[in-house]
Coordinates of C-alpha atoms in Angstrom, one line a residue:
M200 CA -81.8 -10.0 -52.6
K201 CA -80.9 -10.1 -56.4
K202 CA -77.3 -11.4 -56.4
F203 CA -77.4 -15.0 -56.2
V204 CA -74.1 -16.9 -56.6
S205 CA -73.5 -18.5 -59.9
L206 CA -74.4 -22.2 -60.4
A207 CA -72.8 -24.6 -62.9
L208 CA -75.0 -25.6 -65.7
V209 CA -75.0 -29.1 -66.4
A210 CA -77.0 -30.4 -69.4
A211 CA -80.7 -31.3 -68.7
M212 CA -80.1 -34.8 -70.1
L213 CA -77.2 -35.5 -67.8
L214 CA -79.2 -34.2 -64.9
V215 CA -82.1 -36.5 -65.5
A216 CA -79.9 -39.5 -66.2
C217 CA -77.4 -39.2 -63.4
T218 CA -79.5 -37.7 -60.5
F219 CA -80.8 -40.8 -59.1
V220 CA -78.2 -43.4 -59.6
S221 CA -78.1 -43.6 -55.7
C222 CA -81.7 -44.3 -55.4
K223 CA -82.0 -47.7 -57.0
D224 CA -84.0 -49.4 -54.1
K225 CA -87.3 -50.6 -53.5
N226 CA -88.8 -47.1 -54.1
E227 CA -87.5 -46.7 -57.7
D228 CA -90.6 -48.0 -59.3
V229 CA -93.0 -45.9 -57.1
K230 CA -94.9 -43.4 -59.2
F231 CA -97.7 -41.3 -57.9
T232 CA -100.6 -40.7 -60.1
N233 CA -102.8 -38.0 -58.7
V234 CA -100.3 -35.2 -57.3
P235 CA -101.6 -31.8 -58.4
S236 CA -99.2 -30.2 -61.2
M237 CA -96.9 -27.6 -59.9
T238 CA -95.0 -24.7 -61.6
Y239 CA -91.5 -23.8 -60.4
L240 CA -91.0 -19.9 -60.8
Y241 CA -87.3 -18.7 -61.5
N242 CA -85.7 -15.7 -62.8
T243 CA -83.5 -15.5 -66.0
S244 CA -80.2 -17.4 -65.3
E245 CA -78.6 -20.5 -66.5
G246 CA -77.8 -21.3 -63.1
H247 CA -81.3 -21.0 -61.6
K248 CA -82.6 -23.0 -64.5
A249 CA -80.1 -25.8 -64.0
I250 CA -81.3 -26.0 -60.3
G251 CA -84.9 -25.7 -61.5
E252 CA -84.4 -28.8 -64.0
Y253 CA -82.7 -30.8 -61.2
L254 CA -85.6 -30.3 -58.8
Q255 CA -88.0 -31.0 -61.6
S256 CA -86.2 -34.4 -62.2
A257 CA -86.0 -35.3 -58.7
L258 CA -89.9 -35.0 -58.4
A259 CA -90.5 -36.6 -61.8
A260 CA -88.7 -39.9 -60.5
A261 CA -91.7 -40.3 -58.2
G262 CA -94.3 -39.3 -61.0
I263 CA -94.5 -35.7 -59.6
N264 CA -95.0 -33.2 -62.4
M265 CA -93.4 -29.7 -62.0
S266 CA -93.1 -27.4 -65.1
L267 CA -90.6 -24.5 -65.1
E268 CA -91.6 -20.9 -65.7
N269 CA -88.9 -18.3 -66.3
Q270 CA -89.5 -14.6 -65.7
E271 CA -87.5 -11.4 -66.0
W272 CA -86.0 -10.2 -62.7
N273 CA -88.5 -7.3 -61.9
T274 CA -91.4 -9.4 -63.0
F275 CA -90.3 -12.2 -61.1
L276 CA -89.9 -10.3 -57.9
N277 CA -93.5 -8.9 -58.0
T278 CA -94.9 -12.2 -59.0
R279 CA -93.4 -13.9 -56.1
K280 CA -94.2 -11.0 -53.7
D281 CA -97.8 -11.0 -54.7
G282 CA -98.1 -14.7 -54.1
N283 CA -99.1 -15.6 -57.6
Y284 CA -97.0 -18.9 -57.8
T285 CA -97.0 -22.4 -56.3
V286 CA -93.1 -23.1 -55.9
A287 CA -90.3 -20.6 -56.4
R288 CA -86.6 -20.2 -56.3
N289 CA -85.5 -18.0 -53.5
G290 CA -82.3 -16.8 -51.7
W291 CA -81.5 -14.7 -48.7
L292 CA -78.4 -12.9 -47.8
A293 CA -77.8 -11.5 -44.3
D294 CA -78.4 -7.7 -44.0
Y295 CA -76.4 -7.6 -40.7
N296 CA -74.8 -10.0 -38.5
D297 CA -77.8 -11.3 -36.4
P298 CA -80.0 -14.4 -36.9
I299 CA -83.1 -12.2 -36.4
C300 CA -82.4 -10.8 -40.1
F301 CA -83.4 -14.4 -41.3
L302 CA -86.5 -14.6 -39.2
D303 CA -88.2 -11.2 -39.0
M304 CA -88.8 -11.3 -42.8
W305 CA -91.7 -13.8 -42.2
T306 CA -93.9 -11.7 -40.1
T307 CA -97.2 -11.2 -41.5
A308 CA -96.7 -7.5 -42.8
S309 CA -93.0 -7.9 -43.9
G310 CA -92.5 -6.9 -47.6
N311 CA -90.2 -10.0 -47.9
N312 CA -92.7 -12.4 -46.8
D313 CA -93.0 -14.1 -50.0
V314 CA -94.4 -17.3 -48.6
Q315 CA -97.5 -15.4 -47.8
F316 CA -97.4 -16.3 -44.1
G317 CA -100.5 -14.8 -42.3
K318 CA -102.0 -13.7 -45.7
G319 CA -105.0 -14.8 -47.7
A320 CA -106.6 -18.1 -46.4
H321 CA -103.6 -18.6 -44.2
K322 CA -104.6 -15.5 -42.3
D323 CA -107.4 -17.2 -40.4
L324 CA -105.9 -20.6 -39.7
A325 CA -105.7 -20.9 -36.1
M326 CA -103.4 -23.9 -35.7
Y327 CA -100.2 -22.9 -34.0
N328 CA -99.0 -23.5 -30.6
L329 CA -96.3 -21.6 -28.8
D330 CA -95.3 -21.5 -25.2
L331 CA -93.6 -18.2 -24.2
T332 CA -94.0 -18.4 -20.6
P333 CA -90.3 -19.4 -20.0
F334 CA -89.6 -15.8 -21.5
G335 CA -92.2 -13.9 -19.6
G336 CA -94.9 -14.2 -22.2
Q337 CA -98.1 -16.3 -22.7
K338 CA -98.8 -19.8 -23.8
I339 CA -100.7 -19.7 -27.0
E340 CA -102.7 -22.6 -28.3
N341 CA -104.3 -22.8 -31.7
G342 CA -103.4 -19.3 -32.5
T343 CA -103.1 -17.7 -36.0
W344 CA -99.8 -16.8 -37.5
A345 CA -100.1 -13.3 -36.3
Q346 CA -101.0 -14.5 -32.7
T347 CA -97.9 -16.6 -32.6
Y348 CA -95.0 -16.0 -34.9
D349 CA -95.6 -12.1 -35.1
V350 CA -95.8 -12.1 -31.4
L351 CA -92.6 -14.2 -31.0
I352 CA -90.6 -11.9 -33.3
G353 CA -91.8 -8.9 -31.3
M354 CA -90.7 -10.5 -28.0
I355 CA -87.2 -11.3 -29.5
K356 CA -86.8 -7.7 -30.6
S357 CA -87.7 -6.4 -27.2
C358 CA -85.7 -9.0 -25.3
T359 CA -82.4 -7.7 -23.5
K360 CA -81.5 -11.1 -21.9
N361 CA -79.1 -12.6 -24.6
E362 CA -79.7 -16.2 -23.8
D363 CA -83.5 -16.0 -23.8
R364 CA -83.3 -14.0 -27.0
Y365 CA -81.3 -16.7 -28.9
A366 CA -83.6 -19.3 -27.4
M367 CA -86.6 -17.6 -28.9
M368 CA -85.0 -17.3 -32.3
H369 CA -84.5 -21.0 -32.3
L370 CA -88.3 -21.3 -31.6
A371 CA -88.9 -19.0 -34.5
E372 CA -86.9 -21.0 -36.9
D373 CA -88.6 -24.3 -35.6
M374 CA -92.0 -22.7 -36.5
L375 CA -90.7 -21.7 -40.0
M376 CA -89.3 -25.1 -40.9
D377 CA -92.3 -27.0 -39.4
T378 CA -94.5 -25.5 -42.0
G379 CA -92.4 -27.1 -44.9
C380 CA -92.8 -23.8 -46.9
I381 CA -88.9 -23.1 -46.7
V382 CA -86.7 -25.6 -48.2
P383 CA -83.0 -24.8 -47.8
L384 CA -80.7 -26.2 -50.6
Y385 CA -77.3 -24.7 -49.8
F386 CA -75.5 -22.0 -48.0
Y387 CA -74.1 -19.2 -50.2
T388 CA -70.5 -18.4 -51.3
D389 CA -69.8 -15.2 -53.3
L390 CA -68.5 -16.2 -56.7
Y391 CA -67.1 -13.5 -58.8
M392 CA -63.8 -12.8 -61.0
V393 CA -61.6 -9.8 -60.6
S394 CA -58.7 -8.8 -62.6
K395 CA -55.3 -9.3 -61.0
D396 CA -54.4 -5.8 -62.0
V397 CA -57.2 -4.5 -59.6
T398 CA -56.0 -3.5 -56.3
G399 CA -57.9 -1.6 -53.4
F400 CA -61.3 -3.4 -54.2
F401 CA -63.2 -5.2 -51.4
S402 CA -66.5 -6.9 -50.7
N403 CA -68.3 -7.4 -47.4
P404 CA -70.1 -10.6 -46.2
L405 CA -73.5 -9.3 -47.6
G406 CA -72.0 -9.5 -51.1
Y407 CA -71.6 -5.6 -51.6
K408 CA -68.6 -4.7 -53.9
Y409 CA -66.7 -1.4 -53.2
F410 CA -64.7 0.2 -55.7
M411 CA -63.9 3.7 -54.3
N412 CA -60.3 3.1 -53.6
A413 CA -59.6 0.8 -56.3
K414 CA -56.8 1.0 -58.8
V415 CA -56.4 -0.6 -62.3
G416 CA -52.9 -1.2 -62.9
G417 CA -52.0 1.6 -60.6
K418 CA -54.3 4.0 -62.3
T419 CA -57.3 5.6 -60.9
D420 CA -59.1 7.1 -63.9
N421 CA -61.7 4.5 -64.5
I422 CA -62.7 0.9 -63.7
A423 CA -65.5 -1.0 -65.8
V424 CA -67.3 -3.8 -64.0
C425 CA -70.6 -5.8 -64.3
I426 CA -72.4 -7.0 -61.2
A427 CA -76.0 -7.4 -62.6
S428 CA -78.5 -6.4 -65.1
E429 CA -80.7 -3.2 -64.9
P430 CA -81.4 -2.5 -61.1
D431 CA -85.0 -2.8 -59.9
T432 CA -84.7 0.4 -58.0
I433 CA -81.7 2.5 -56.4
D434 CA -84.0 4.4 -54.0
P435 CA -82.4 3.6 -50.7
A436 CA -85.6 3.1 -49.0
L437 CA -87.0 0.6 -51.6
N438 CA -84.1 -1.3 -52.7
S439 CA -84.0 -4.9 -51.6
A440 CA -81.3 -6.3 -53.9
V441 CA -77.5 -6.7 -53.6
D442 CA -76.7 -5.1 -56.8
G443 CA -78.9 -2.1 -55.9
A444 CA -77.2 -1.8 -52.5
T445 CA -73.8 -1.8 -54.1
L446 CA -74.8 1.2 -56.3
I447 CA -76.3 2.9 -53.4
A448 CA -73.2 2.3 -51.2
H449 CA -71.2 4.4 -53.8
L450 CA -73.9 7.1 -54.3
F451 CA -74.9 7.7 -50.6
S452 CA -73.4 8.4 -47.1
G453 CA -75.3 7.3 -44.2
L454 CA -74.4 7.8 -40.7
A455 CA -72.1 4.6 -40.7
K456 CA -70.5 2.4 -43.5
W457 CA -68.6 -0.7 -44.2
D458 CA -64.9 0.0 -44.5
Q459 CA -61.6 -2.1 -44.7
D460 CA -58.5 -1.3 -42.8
A461 CA -54.9 -1.7 -44.1
N462 CA -54.9 -5.3 -43.0
G463 CA -57.9 -6.0 -44.9
K464 CA -60.1 -6.4 -41.8
L465 CA -63.9 -5.3 -42.2
A466 CA -65.5 -3.0 -39.7
I467 CA -68.7 -0.6 -39.4
V468 CA -67.1 2.9 -38.9
A469 CA -68.6 6.4 -38.9
D470 CA -69.3 8.0 -42.3
A471 CA -71.6 11.2 -42.3
A472 CA -71.5 11.2 -38.5
E473 CA -68.3 12.4 -36.8
S474 CA -68.4 9.2 -34.6
L475 CA -70.5 6.2 -33.4
P476 CA -71.0 7.0 -29.8
E477 CA -72.4 4.4 -27.1
G478 CA -76.0 4.7 -26.2
V479 CA -77.5 5.8 -23.1
T480 CA -79.8 3.4 -21.4
D481 CA -82.9 4.7 -19.4
P482 CA -82.8 2.2 -16.2
A483 CA -86.6 2.8 -15.7
T484 CA -87.8 2.0 -19.4
G485 CA -84.7 0.2 -21.0
K486 CA -84.8 2.5 -23.8
V487 CA -81.6 3.4 -25.4
T488 CA -80.8 6.9 -26.8
Y489 CA -78.0 7.9 -29.2
T490 CA -76.9 11.2 -30.1
Y491 CA -75.0 11.7 -33.4
T492 CA -73.2 14.8 -34.6
L493 CA -72.9 15.2 -38.5
K494 CA -69.6 16.2 -40.0
Q495 CA -69.2 19.7 -41.1
G496 CA -69.7 20.5 -44.5
L497 CA -72.0 17.8 -45.7
K498 CA -73.7 18.5 -49.1
W499 CA -76.0 17.0 -51.5
S500 CA -74.7 16.3 -55.1
D501 CA -76.5 19.3 -56.4
G502 CA -74.7 21.6 -53.9
Q503 CA -77.3 22.0 -51.3
D504 CA -76.4 21.7 -47.6
L505 CA -77.3 18.3 -46.2
K506 CA -79.3 18.8 -42.8
A507 CA -79.6 16.5 -39.9
S508 CA -83.5 16.8 -40.3
E509 CA -83.1 15.0 -43.8
F510 CA -81.9 12.0 -42.1
V511 CA -85.1 11.8 -39.8
Y512 CA -87.3 12.6 -42.8
A513 CA -85.8 9.6 -44.7
W514 CA -86.2 7.4 -41.8
N515 CA -90.0 8.0 -41.3
R516 CA -90.4 7.8 -45.1
A517 CA -88.8 4.5 -45.2
A518 CA -90.8 3.2 -42.1
S519 CA -94.2 4.6 -43.3
A520 CA -97.2 2.6 -44.3
A521 CA -97.7 4.9 -47.2
L522 CA -94.2 3.9 -48.9
G523 CA -94.9 0.2 -48.0
A524 CA -91.1 -0.5 -48.3
D525 CA -89.9 -4.1 -48.1
Y526 CA -87.4 -3.2 -45.6
G527 CA -89.7 -0.7 -43.5
Y528 CA -89.6 -3.2 -40.6
M529 CA -85.9 -2.5 -40.2
F530 CA -87.1 0.6 -38.1
E531 CA -89.0 -1.8 -35.6
V532 CA -86.1 -1.1 -33.1
V533 CA -86.7 2.5 -33.1
D534 CA -89.2 3.8 -30.4
G535 CA -92.4 4.8 -32.0
Y536 CA -92.3 2.6 -35.0
A537 CA -95.5 0.7 -34.4
D538 CA -97.5 4.0 -35.0
V539 CA -95.7 5.0 -38.0
A540 CA -96.1 1.6 -39.6
D541 CA -99.8 1.6 -38.8
G542 CA -100.2 4.9 -40.5
K543 CA -101.4 6.6 -37.5
E544 CA -101.9 10.3 -38.2
G545 CA -99.1 12.5 -37.0
A546 CA -97.2 9.5 -35.8
V547 CA -93.2 9.7 -36.1
L548 CA -90.2 7.9 -35.2
N549 CA -88.5 8.9 -31.8
A550 CA -85.8 10.7 -33.7
V551 CA -85.2 14.5 -33.3
A552 CA -82.8 16.5 -35.4
D553 CA -81.2 19.9 -34.6
D554 CA -80.1 21.3 -37.8
E555 CA -78.1 24.2 -36.2
A556 CA -76.3 21.8 -34.0
R557 CA -76.0 19.1 -36.7
T558 CA -77.4 16.5 -34.3
I559 CA -79.7 13.6 -34.6
T560 CA -81.1 12.1 -31.3
V561 CA -82.8 8.8 -31.7
T562 CA -84.2 6.3 -29.1
L563 CA -84.5 2.8 -29.5
S564 CA -87.1 0.6 -27.6
N565 CA -84.3 -1.4 -26.2
A566 CA -80.6 -2.3 -26.7
V567 CA -79.9 -3.6 -30.1
S568 CA -76.5 -5.3 -30.7
Y569 CA -76.5 -4.7 -34.4
W570 CA -77.6 -1.0 -34.4
N571 CA -74.4 0.3 -36.0
E572 CA -74.9 -2.4 -38.9
L573 CA -78.5 -1.0 -39.4
L574 CA -77.0 2.6 -39.8
A575 CA -74.8 1.2 -42.4
F576 CA -77.6 -0.3 -44.4
P577 CA -79.2 1.6 -47.4
T578 CA -82.5 1.8 -45.8
Y579 CA -81.2 4.2 -43.1
F580 CA -79.5 6.5 -45.6
P581 CA -80.9 10.1 -46.2
V582 CA -82.9 11.5 -48.8
R583 CA -84.1 14.9 -49.6
E584 CA -88.0 15.5 -49.5
D585 CA -88.2 17.9 -52.4
V586 CA -86.3 15.4 -54.6
V587 CA -88.1 12.2 -53.6
A588 CA -91.5 14.0 -54.3
S589 CA -91.1 12.8 -57.8
E590 CA -91.6 8.9 -57.9
K591 CA -89.4 8.9 -60.9
W592 CA -86.4 10.5 -59.1
A593 CA -84.3 7.5 -58.9
T594 CA -84.8 6.3 -62.6
E595 CA -82.6 9.0 -64.5
A596 CA -79.2 10.5 -64.0
S597 CA -80.7 14.1 -64.3
T598 CA -83.0 13.7 -61.4
Y599 CA -80.8 11.6 -59.0
V600 CA -79.7 13.7 -56.0
C601 CA -77.4 11.8 -53.5
N602 CA -74.9 12.6 -50.9
G603 CA -72.3 10.0 -51.2
A604 CA -68.8 9.5 -52.8
Y605 CA -70.3 9.4 -56.5
T606 CA -73.0 10.8 -58.6
I607 CA -74.5 9.3 -61.5
D608 CA -73.0 10.9 -64.7
S609 CA -75.1 9.0 -67.1
W610 CA -77.6 6.1 -67.2
E611 CA -78.1 4.2 -70.4
H612 CA -80.9 1.9 -69.4
N613 CA -80.1 -1.8 -69.7
S614 CA -76.7 -1.0 -71.0
K615 CA -74.5 1.1 -68.4
I616 CA -74.5 3.4 -65.3
T617 CA -71.5 5.6 -65.2
L618 CA -70.6 7.0 -61.7
K619 CA -68.3 10.0 -61.2
K620 CA -66.4 11.2 -58.2
N621 CA -68.7 13.7 -56.2
A622 CA -66.8 16.9 -55.9
N623 CA -69.3 18.0 -53.1
F624 CA -68.5 14.9 -51.0
V625 CA -66.9 16.0 -47.8
G626 CA -64.6 13.0 -47.9
A627 CA -63.7 13.3 -51.7
A628 CA -60.0 13.5 -51.0
D629 CA -60.0 10.0 -49.7
I630 CA -61.7 8.6 -52.8
T631 CA -59.2 7.5 -55.3
M632 CA -61.2 6.1 -58.3
E633 CA -62.5 8.9 -60.4
Q634 CA -65.1 6.9 -62.5
I635 CA -66.9 3.6 -62.2
E636 CA -68.7 2.1 -65.2
F637 CA -71.4 -0.4 -64.2
Y638 CA -72.2 -2.3 -67.2
L639 CA -75.8 -3.9 -67.0
S640 CA -76.1 -7.5 -67.9
D641 CA -77.4 -10.8 -66.6
D642 CA -75.7 -12.7 -69.9
A643 CA -72.9 -14.8 -68.2
N644 CA -71.3 -15.6 -71.4
N645 CA -71.2 -11.8 -72.3
M646 CA -69.7 -11.1 -68.9
L647 CA -67.0 -13.7 -69.3
A648 CA -66.1 -12.6 -72.8
N649 CA -65.7 -8.9 -71.6
F650 CA -63.5 -10.1 -68.8
K651 CA -61.3 -12.2 -70.9
S652 CA -60.9 -9.4 -73.4
G653 CA -60.0 -7.1 -70.4
A654 CA -62.8 -4.6 -71.0
W655 CA -64.5 -5.4 -67.7
K656 CA -62.2 -5.8 -64.5
L657 CA -64.9 -7.5 -62.4
I658 CA -67.8 -9.7 -63.2
D659 CA -70.3 -11.1 -60.6
D660 CA -71.3 -14.2 -62.7
V661 CA -69.7 -16.7 -65.1
P662 CA -71.2 -19.2 -67.3
T663 CA -71.9 -22.1 -65.1
N664 CA -70.4 -24.7 -67.4
E665 CA -67.1 -22.8 -67.4
I666 CA -66.6 -22.9 -63.7
A667 CA -64.2 -26.0 -63.5
T668 CA -62.1 -24.6 -66.4
L669 CA -62.0 -21.2 -64.8
K670 CA -60.8 -22.4 -61.5
T671 CA -57.8 -23.8 -63.4
E672 CA -57.0 -21.2 -65.9
Y673 CA -57.6 -18.2 -63.7
P674 CA -56.6 -19.3 -60.2
D675 CA -55.8 -15.8 -59.0
E676 CA -58.9 -14.1 -60.6
F677 CA -61.5 -16.7 -59.9
K678 CA -62.9 -15.8 -56.5
I679 CA -64.8 -17.8 -54.0
A680 CA -65.5 -15.7 -50.9
G681 CA -67.5 -16.3 -47.8
Q682 CA -71.0 -14.9 -47.7
I683 CA -73.8 -15.3 -45.1
G684 CA -76.8 -16.4 -46.9
T685 CA -79.0 -19.4 -47.8
Y686 CA -80.4 -20.5 -51.3
Y687 CA -83.7 -22.2 -50.9
V688 CA -87.0 -23.2 -52.4
C689 CA -90.2 -21.7 -51.2
F690 CA -93.7 -22.9 -51.4
N691 CA -96.8 -20.6 -51.4
I692 CA -98.4 -21.4 -48.0
N693 CA -101.8 -21.0 -49.7
A694 CA -101.2 -23.3 -52.7
N695 CA -102.9 -26.8 -52.2
L696 CA -100.9 -29.8 -52.8
L697 CA -103.6 -32.4 -51.9
P698 CA -105.3 -34.5 -54.6
A699 CA -108.4 -33.0 -56.2
D700 CA -110.7 -35.6 -54.4
S701 CA -109.2 -34.8 -50.9
K702 CA -111.9 -34.2 -48.3
L703 CA -109.4 -32.3 -46.0
T704 CA -110.2 -28.7 -45.4
G705 CA -108.9 -25.8 -43.1
V706 CA -106.5 -26.7 -40.3
E707 CA -106.3 -30.4 -41.4
A708 CA -105.5 -29.5 -44.9
E709 CA -102.7 -27.2 -44.0
K710 CA -101.4 -29.9 -41.7
A711 CA -101.4 -32.3 -44.6
N712 CA -99.8 -29.8 -47.0
A713 CA -97.0 -29.2 -44.5
E714 CA -96.2 -32.8 -44.3
I715 CA -96.2 -33.1 -48.0
R716 CA -93.9 -30.0 -48.3
K717 CA -91.5 -31.5 -45.8
A718 CA -91.6 -34.9 -47.7
M719 CA -90.6 -33.3 -50.9
A720 CA -87.7 -31.5 -49.1
L721 CA -86.2 -34.7 -48.4
M722 CA -86.2 -35.7 -52.1
F723 CA -83.6 -33.2 -53.1
D724 CA -80.0 -34.4 -53.1
R725 CA -78.2 -31.3 -51.9
N726 CA -74.8 -32.9 -52.1
Y727 CA -75.5 -33.4 -55.9
I728 CA -76.5 -29.7 -56.2
V729 CA -73.5 -28.2 -54.7
D730 CA -70.9 -30.9 -56.2
E731 CA -72.3 -31.2 -59.6
V732 CA -74.5 -28.2 -60.3
A733 CA -73.3 -25.3 -58.2
Q734 CA -69.6 -26.1 -58.0
G735 CA -68.8 -22.9 -56.2
G736 CA -67.7 -24.2 -52.7
Q737 CA -71.2 -24.1 -51.4
L738 CA -72.3 -26.4 -48.5
P739 CA -75.6 -28.4 -48.3
A740 CA -78.0 -26.2 -46.2
S741 CA -79.7 -28.1 -43.3
S742 CA -81.5 -24.8 -41.9
F743 CA -82.7 -21.6 -43.0
V744 CA -80.5 -19.3 -40.9
A745 CA -77.3 -19.4 -42.6
M746 CA -73.8 -20.6 -41.7
G747 CA -71.8 -17.8 -40.3
M748 CA -74.4 -16.6 -37.7
T749 CA -73.3 -17.2 -34.2
D750 CA -75.4 -18.3 -31.3
A751 CA -75.6 -16.9 -27.7
D752 CA -72.6 -19.1 -26.8
G753 CA -70.5 -18.2 -29.7
T754 CA -71.0 -21.5 -31.6
E755 CA -72.6 -21.6 -35.1
F756 CA -76.5 -20.9 -34.8
Y757 CA -77.4 -23.7 -37.6
K758 CA -75.5 -26.3 -35.6
N759 CA -77.7 -26.0 -32.6
A760 CA -81.0 -25.9 -34.9
G761 CA -83.5 -28.8 -34.9
T762 CA -83.9 -31.5 -32.2
S763 CA -81.7 -34.3 -33.6
D764 CA -78.5 -35.4 -31.7
K765 CA -77.2 -37.2 -34.8
F766 CA -77.0 -34.2 -37.3
D767 CA -77.0 -30.4 -37.3
G768 CA -80.2 -28.6 -38.4
Y769 CA -83.4 -29.9 -39.7
Y770 CA -82.3 -32.4 -42.3
D771 CA -79.4 -34.9 -42.5
V772 CA -77.8 -33.6 -45.4
S773 CA -75.0 -35.9 -45.5
A774 CA -74.3 -37.8 -48.7
D775 CA -74.9 -41.2 -46.9
A776 CA -78.4 -40.0 -45.6
F777 CA -79.9 -39.3 -49.1
E778 CA -81.2 -42.8 -49.9
D779 CA -83.0 -43.1 -46.4
N780 CA -84.4 -39.5 -46.9
Y781 CA -85.7 -40.3 -50.3
A782 CA -87.3 -43.4 -49.0
A783 CA -88.8 -41.7 -46.0
A784 CA -90.4 -39.2 -48.4
I785 CA -92.0 -41.8 -50.4
E786 CA -93.6 -43.5 -47.4
I787 CA -95.1 -40.2 -46.4
L788 CA -96.4 -39.3 -49.7
K789 CA -98.1 -42.7 -50.0
N790 CA -100.5 -41.4 -47.1
Y791 CA -101.9 -38.8 -49.5
Y792 CA -101.4 -39.9 -53.1
A793 CA -102.3 -42.9 -55.2
T794 CA -99.5 -45.1 -56.9
K795 CA -99.4 -47.1 -60.1

């Protein structure tokens, strides 16, 4: 997702000078001489650069060279997605409140599988063992990623026994972390600044910001904000960024939405649907069927009536192999998805619309506890077939047709997107803010200058070297909110980290690479990152599934991860453990690299 919490920029010289004070031990003089050079890919941001510089210095202390490469956001996304990198900055925010949303993204065909699991050379590596017999499955020995991990995720999604389902999700995270390709650094917080004269604004744990009922000094004529730079896309099916989702949440109305009650409590409530009914389970098949009735008078922003069949069209489009949407897999829970995703001729999701009755009947393969949250996710929002026939429909105000509380009044690319209240929206009477100006910038200094002048009432980033001062000078406006997500480093699984003269190939080479990646993960001082670099209330991450996700028994999922009885997760991230972690990493790397 695009919005990553801001990080405090500490001067590079200070980073290099101060990072390893705690590592003055027997390993301080160990320098490896034949480690292949790596490049760390990150997108434009002072904060991401600061993290990269720290990681670079951490490895350099042991003679490991990692250069930094900065790319503009959209280029960065595509480079990472295509697997044209060695090591990259990454982060993941929950899409709904279930651990599976951190795990299903790593299946072979997922559009968010940036690590390239099951792709390229990794596709044919038969090296994974998985015993699913306790859950009614098979025992797999020396299987490929598709034969093991993909199968495991499929079983999780079809499992209706809660205890088994969560046990299998822990197995899935064990598999991910054992590859060493995913290196968690910290659990996110959502850091932003909002003017004290703004009321009625709220955000959700996914990082989306909502301004429909905001007031500025008691007025509702206009609010100017800046959440990010030019969005990659605001097509509901193709968006995979938090800033895009925030825009889409204002522009579209799905069957359900996030809302806040008078007491500030967040909930998923009906939106375009009259209500969110309980599903009916078929005792013979376990399939669950829901029937939704749309509200009367729903219209598109151009005045055309909105039909139930347009929801069904949008879902099939988003799930289709032809579109190749990153979030197409979110429809896996819907009966019929497999054939749609495979591009089978004539295949459709098991969702039927009756335009005259204004109903949508959809059947899920099995019960899904987070179904309503999926309905509130942009990928499930409706689009109109004649509009999206043009690939450029979502790139200009003049061609953008939506059905939500706002329409795009103007779009000055790389400058500002202005939304105006949609007169055709059936709930227009409940929308108080008339106009929202979304300024487009990723320059944190520019954001803060406009916030201080009063021009912008909310900014979603700040200059990272200003954080300590802002906490003091703006105690009521500087916000650190809870957010379910993990900031991490990802290694391309097909990138070779072995010395040029290594004789290892195939499975043996990948086992060695995995051990190297896991050793390097021990060389990063997560407490230094959150205390000295990030400074946003983040917590060192010991697992990929983020803090805030619950387990079957209601406890924190991450606290039950891993196998240690001494610490939670897969790493001991306590400050006292760093020297031992670093020393252990050096000893592991000595098995593969020469030293001087």
